[in-house]
Coordinates of C-alpha atoms and ligand atoms in Angstrom, one line a residue:
M1 CA -8.7 -19.2 5.7
S2 CA -6.7 -21.9 7.6
W3 CA -6.4 -21.8 11.4
F4 CA -2.8 -20.7 11.0
S5 CA -3.7 -17.8 8.7
R6 CA -6.4 -16.8 11.1
L7 CA -3.8 -16.8 14.0
L8 CA -1.4 -14.7 11.9
A9 CA -4.1 -12.2 10.9
P10 CA -7.6 -12.5 12.3
P11 CA -10.5 -11.5 10.0
L12 CA -11.8 -8.0 10.8
C13 CA -14.7 -7.3 8.5
S14 CA -17.7 -8.8 10.2
D15 CA -19.7 -5.6 10.7
P16 CA -20.3 -3.2 7.7
V17 CA -21.9 -0.5 9.9
P18 CA -18.7 1.2 11.2
L19 CA -17.3 1.4 7.7
R20 CA -20.5 3.0 6.4
Q21 CA -20.5 5.5 9.3
S22 CA -16.9 6.5 8.6
M23 CA -16.9 6.5 4.8
Q24 CA -20.4 7.5 3.5
G25 CA -20.1 10.5 1.2
K26 CA -16.3 10.6 1.5
V27 CA -14.2 11.3 -1.6
V28 CA -11.5 8.6 -1.7
L29 CA -8.7 8.5 -4.2
L30 CA -7.5 4.9 -4.4
T31 CA -4.4 4.0 -6.5
G32 CA -3.9 0.5 -7.7
A33 CA -7.6 0.0 -7.9
S34 CA -7.6 -2.3 -10.9
F35 CA -6.5 -5.5 -9.4
G36 CA -5.9 -7.4 -6.1
I37 CA -6.3 -5.6 -2.8
G38 CA -7.2 -2.3 -4.5
A39 CA -10.1 -3.8 -6.5
A40 CA -11.4 -5.6 -3.4
L41 CA -11.2 -2.4 -1.4
A42 CA -12.9 -0.4 -4.1
V43 CA -15.9 -2.7 -3.9
R44 CA -16.2 -2.5 -0.2
L45 CA -15.8 1.3 -0.1
Q46 CA -18.4 1.9 -2.8
A47 CA -20.8 -0.4 -1.0
A48 CA -20.2 1.7 2.1
G49 CA -21.3 4.9 0.2
A50 CA -17.9 6.4 -0.5
R51 CA -17.2 8.2 -3.9
V52 CA -14.2 6.2 -4.9
L53 CA -11.8 7.7 -7.5
L54 CA -10.3 4.6 -9.2
A55 CA -6.7 5.1 -10.4
A56 CA -4.3 2.7 -12.2
R57 CA -3.1 2.0 -15.7
S58 CA -5.7 -0.6 -16.7
E59 CA -8.6 1.5 -17.7
M60 CA -10.9 -1.4 -18.7
E61 CA -10.6 -3.0 -15.3
L62 CA -11.3 0.3 -13.6
K63 CA -14.4 0.9 -15.7
Q64 CA -15.8 -2.5 -14.6
L65 CA -15.5 -1.4 -11.0
G66 CA -17.0 2.1 -10.9
E67 CA -17.7 5.4 -12.7
H68 CA -14.9 7.7 -11.4
V69 CA -12.0 6.4 -13.4
Y70 CA -8.6 8.0 -13.6
P71 CA -6.0 6.3 -15.8
L72 CA -2.7 6.8 -14.0
D73 CA 0.9 5.7 -14.5
L74 CA 2.8 6.5 -11.4
R75 CA 6.1 6.2 -13.2
D76 CA 5.2 9.0 -15.5
P77 CA 5.3 12.5 -13.8
A78 CA 3.0 14.0 -16.5
S79 CA 0.4 11.4 -15.8
V80 CA 0.5 12.0 -12.1
D81 CA 0.2 15.7 -12.5
E82 CA -2.7 15.2 -14.9
V83 CA -4.6 13.0 -12.6
A84 CA -4.1 15.3 -9.6
A85 CA -5.4 18.2 -11.6
A86 CA -8.4 16.3 -12.9
V87 CA -9.3 15.0 -9.4
L88 CA -9.1 18.6 -8.0
R89 CA -11.1 20.0 -10.9
D90 CA -13.8 17.2 -10.8
H91 CA -14.3 16.8 -7.1
G92 CA -12.8 20.0 -5.5
G93 CA -10.5 17.9 -3.3
V94 CA -10.3 14.5 -1.6
D95 CA -11.0 13.4 2.0
V96 CA -8.9 10.2 1.8
V97 CA -5.9 9.2 -0.3
I98 CA -5.0 5.5 -0.3
H99 CA -1.6 4.8 -1.7
N100 CA -2.2 1.2 -2.6
A101 CA -0.6 0.9 -6.1
G102 CA 2.6 -1.1 -5.9
K103 CA 5.2 -2.9 -8.0
S104 CA 7.3 -5.8 -6.6
I105 CA 10.3 -7.5 -8.0
R106 CA 12.1 -10.5 -6.5
R107 CA 15.4 -10.9 -8.1
S108 CA 18.9 -11.7 -6.9
L109 CA 21.5 -8.9 -7.2
L110 CA 23.7 -10.9 -9.6
R111 CA 20.7 -11.3 -11.9
A112 CA 20.0 -7.6 -11.8
L113 CA 23.4 -6.3 -12.8
D114 CA 22.2 -5.2 -16.3
R115 CA 18.7 -4.2 -14.9
P116 CA 19.0 -0.8 -13.3
H117 CA 15.4 -0.3 -14.5
D118 CA 14.2 -2.8 -11.9
F119 CA 15.2 -0.2 -9.3
E120 CA 13.9 2.8 -11.2
R121 CA 10.5 1.2 -11.9
C122 CA 10.0 0.2 -8.2
M123 CA 11.1 3.7 -7.1
G124 CA 8.7 5.3 -9.6
V125 CA 5.6 3.3 -8.6
N126 CA 6.3 2.8 -4.9
Y127 CA 8.0 6.1 -4.0
L128 CA 8.4 9.0 -6.5
G129 CA 4.9 8.7 -8.1
P130 CA 3.1 8.6 -4.7
V131 CA 5.1 11.5 -3.3
R132 CA 4.4 13.6 -6.4
L133 CA 0.7 12.8 -6.3
Q134 CA 0.5 13.5 -2.6
L135 CA 2.4 16.8 -3.0
A136 CA -0.1 18.0 -5.6
L137 CA -3.1 17.1 -3.4
L138 CA -1.8 18.4 -0.1
P139 CA -2.6 22.1 -0.6
S140 CA -6.3 21.3 -0.9
M141 CA -6.2 19.0 2.1
I142 CA -4.4 21.7 4.1
A143 CA -6.9 24.4 3.0
R144 CA -9.7 22.1 4.3
G145 CA -7.8 21.3 7.5
S146 CA -8.7 17.7 7.3
G147 CA -7.9 14.4 5.5
H148 CA -6.5 10.9 5.8
I149 CA -3.5 9.5 4.0
V150 CA -3.1 5.8 4.0
N151 CA 0.1 4.0 3.0
V152 CA -0.3 0.4 2.0
S153 CA 3.1 -0.9 3.1
S154 CA 4.7 -4.2 3.8
V155 CA 5.9 -5.9 7.0
G156 CA 9.2 -6.2 5.2
V157 CA 10.0 -2.5 5.8
R158 CA 9.9 -3.1 9.5
L159 CA 12.2 -6.2 9.4
P160 CA 15.9 -6.7 8.6
P161 CA 16.8 -6.6 4.9
V162 CA 16.0 -9.8 3.0
A163 CA 17.9 -11.2 0.0
Q164 CA 16.3 -10.6 -3.4
W165 CA 13.8 -8.0 -2.3
A166 CA 16.2 -5.0 -2.6
A167 CA 14.3 -3.0 -5.3
Y168 CA 10.9 -3.6 -3.7
L169 CA 11.7 -3.1 0.0
A170 CA 14.0 -0.1 -0.6
S171 CA 11.2 1.7 -2.5
K172 CA 8.5 0.8 0.0
S173 CA 10.8 1.9 2.9
A174 CA 11.4 5.2 1.1
F175 CA 7.7 6.1 1.0
D176 CA 7.1 4.8 4.6
H177 CA 9.9 7.0 5.8
W178 CA 8.7 10.0 3.7
L179 CA 5.3 9.8 5.2
G180 CA 6.6 9.3 8.7
A181 CA 8.7 12.5 8.3
A182 CA 5.6 14.3 7.1
V183 CA 3.4 13.3 10.0
P184 CA 4.4 16.1 12.5
E185 CA 3.7 18.8 10.0
L186 CA 0.5 17.3 8.6
R187 CA -0.9 16.7 12.1
R188 CA -0.9 20.4 12.7
H189 CA -3.2 20.8 9.7
G190 CA -5.7 18.2 10.8
I191 CA -4.4 15.5 8.4
R192 CA -4.0 12.0 9.7
C193 CA -1.6 9.4 8.3
T194 CA -1.8 5.7 8.6
S195 CA 0.8 3.1 7.5
V196 CA -0.6 -0.4 7.1
Y197 CA 2.0 -3.1 7.2
L198 CA 0.7 -6.2 5.4
G199 CA 2.1 -9.6 5.5
L200 CA 1.7 -12.0 2.6
V201 CA -1.4 -11.5 0.5
H202 CA -2.2 -14.0 -2.3
T203 CA -2.6 -11.7 -5.3
R204 CA -1.2 -11.3 -8.8
M205 CA 1.8 -9.6 -7.0
S206 CA 2.9 -12.5 -4.9
A207 CA 1.9 -15.2 -7.4
P208 CA 5.2 -15.3 -9.3
T209 CA 7.0 -16.4 -6.1
K210 CA 6.0 -20.1 -6.3
E211 CA 7.4 -20.8 -2.8
Y212 CA 4.8 -18.4 -1.3
A213 CA 1.8 -20.2 -2.8
S214 CA 1.6 -22.7 0.1
L215 CA 2.4 -20.2 2.8
P216 CA -0.3 -18.8 5.0
G217 CA -1.5 -15.4 3.9
L218 CA -4.6 -13.2 3.4
S219 CA -6.8 -13.1 0.4
A220 CA -7.2 -9.8 -1.4
D221 CA -10.5 -9.3 0.3
E222 CA -9.1 -10.1 3.7
A223 CA -6.4 -7.5 3.2
A224 CA -9.1 -5.0 2.1
C225 CA -10.7 -5.7 5.4
V226 CA -7.5 -4.7 7.2
L227 CA -7.5 -1.5 5.2
C228 CA -11.2 -0.8 6.1
R229 CA -10.2 -1.1 9.8
A230 CA -7.4 1.5 9.2
L231 CA -10.0 3.8 7.5
I232 CA -12.4 3.5 10.4
R233 CA -9.9 3.9 13.3
R234 CA -7.3 6.1 11.6
P235 CA -4.4 4.8 13.7
R236 CA -0.8 6.0 13.0
S237 CA 0.0 2.4 12.0
L238 CA -1.6 -1.0 11.7
A239 CA 0.3 -4.3 11.6
P240 CA -0.2 -8.0 12.4
W241 CA 0.3 -8.6 16.1
W242 CA 3.5 -10.5 15.5
L243 CA 5.3 -7.7 13.7
E244 CA 6.3 -5.6 16.7
P245 CA 8.1 -8.4 18.6
L246 CA 9.9 -9.4 15.4
H247 CA 10.9 -5.8 14.8
W248 CA 12.5 -5.6 18.2
L249 CA 14.3 -8.9 17.5
G250 CA 15.6 -7.3 14.2
P251 CA 19.2 -6.5 15.4
I252 CA 19.5 -10.1 16.6
L253 CA 18.1 -11.6 13.4
E254 CA 20.0 -9.4 11.1
R255 CA 23.4 -11.2 11.2
P256 CA 22.0 -14.8 10.8
L257 CA 19.8 -13.6 7.9
E258 CA 22.9 -12.3 6.1
W259 CA 24.0 -15.9 5.8
F260 CA 20.7 -17.1 4.4
P261 CA 20.4 -16.5 0.7
F262 CA 16.7 -17.5 0.3
Ligands
NAP301 N1 0.6 -9.1 -2.2 C1 1.3 -9.0 -1.1 O1 1.8 -10.1 -0.6 C2 1.5 -7.7 -0.5 C3 2.2 -7.7 0.8 C4 2.4 -6.5 1.4 C5 2.1 -5.3 0.8 N2 1.5 -5.3 -0.4 C6 1.1 -4.1 -1.0 O2 -0.2 -4.0 -1.3 C7 -0.4 -3.1 -2.4 C8 -1.4 -3.8 -3.5 O3 -0.7 -5.0 -4.0 P1 -1.5 -6.2 -4.6 O4 -1.0 -7.4 -3.9 O5 -3.0 -6.0 -4.6 O6 -0.8 -6.2 -6.1 P2 -1.5 -6.3 -7.5 O7 -2.6 -7.2 -7.6 O8 -0.3 -6.5 -8.4 O9 -2.0 -4.8 -7.7 C9 -1.1 -3.7 -7.9 C10 -1.9 -2.5 -8.3 O10 -0.9 -1.4 -8.5 C11 -1.2 -0.9 -9.8 N3 0.0 -0.4 -10.5 C12 1.2 -1.1 -10.8 N4 2.0 -0.3 -11.5 C13 1.4 0.9 -11.6 C14 1.8 2.1 -12.2 N5 3.0 2.3 -12.9 N6 1.0 3.2 -12.1 C15 -0.2 3.1 -11.5 N7 -0.6 1.9 -10.9 C16 0.2 0.9 -10.9 C17 -1.8 -2.1 -10.7 O11 -2.6 -1.6 -11.7 P3 -2.2 -1.5 -13.2 O12 -1.4 -2.6 -13.6 O13 -3.6 -1.5 -13.9 O14 -1.5 -0.1 -13.4 C18 -2.6 -2.8 -9.6 O15 -3.9 -2.2 -9.5 C19 0.9 -2.8 -3.0 O16 1.3 -1.5 -2.6 C20 1.8 -3.8 -2.4 O17 3.2 -3.4 -2.2 C21 1.2 -6.5 -1.1

């Protein structure tokens, strides 16, 4: 990690004890567990003694990570319903749901004129699928009077709109907003919600944007460390220190950004 990356997001994973204390014996449903941040997080949580239910489309990758494998396509409502039912049947419920699966598309509007599916796919993976999954799991969490829902989000949803990221950021913002609106009701039932706003992470997702390769960012494992911190402390939100000042500067930055096509 360069000194600049370290300044943007200091490493947080030095002591494994608090994670073990928080997660040992917990049943954790982790979406997007097959690659990137999810795979790194699965390894850490299993080492900490959690029973991690691994969900994504790539069954082979999931099987290499652990034994509780749930093939899931968030864009397919039947697949979401099936996984929710199987999880409840196999484990009786979950203590933690980590909505980590995600799809990103960076494409200019004029290159997307014949691609309405770009928007539908992002909405399916980043918003509609996670909402459907969470709705199916909520009754059991409410009955237990406890639980933790973690939304793996992006700093982009807290900043002014950026050219070319419409499909991704609109769908990530939708889930962030949905969860925010659910917080007051869920709090009354003992369910905590955390939104984690990540900056650039060097994974399969960010790799196609060549311009990002040389920018400072976290590795998948460093991002998993950030999520471990969220699981230990269960704050309402977790973000790099620089996000809040930039968020408040948003109204000032918005107009100049409209002239900057990226
Ligand atoms: N990388 C970044 O710079 C960055 C920055 C901010 C936030 N994030 C967020 O971090 C999370 C993880 O991203 P990552 O960087 O680790 O990306 P990644 O390596 O591409 O992993 C994405 C995960 O989502 C799963 N997924 C994709 N489509 C799916 C579908 N239809 N149904 C079920 N699962 C699906 C993938 O598994 P399968 O292909 O096997 O289904 C994979 O496990 C995402 O929510 C992303 O928005 C990433």
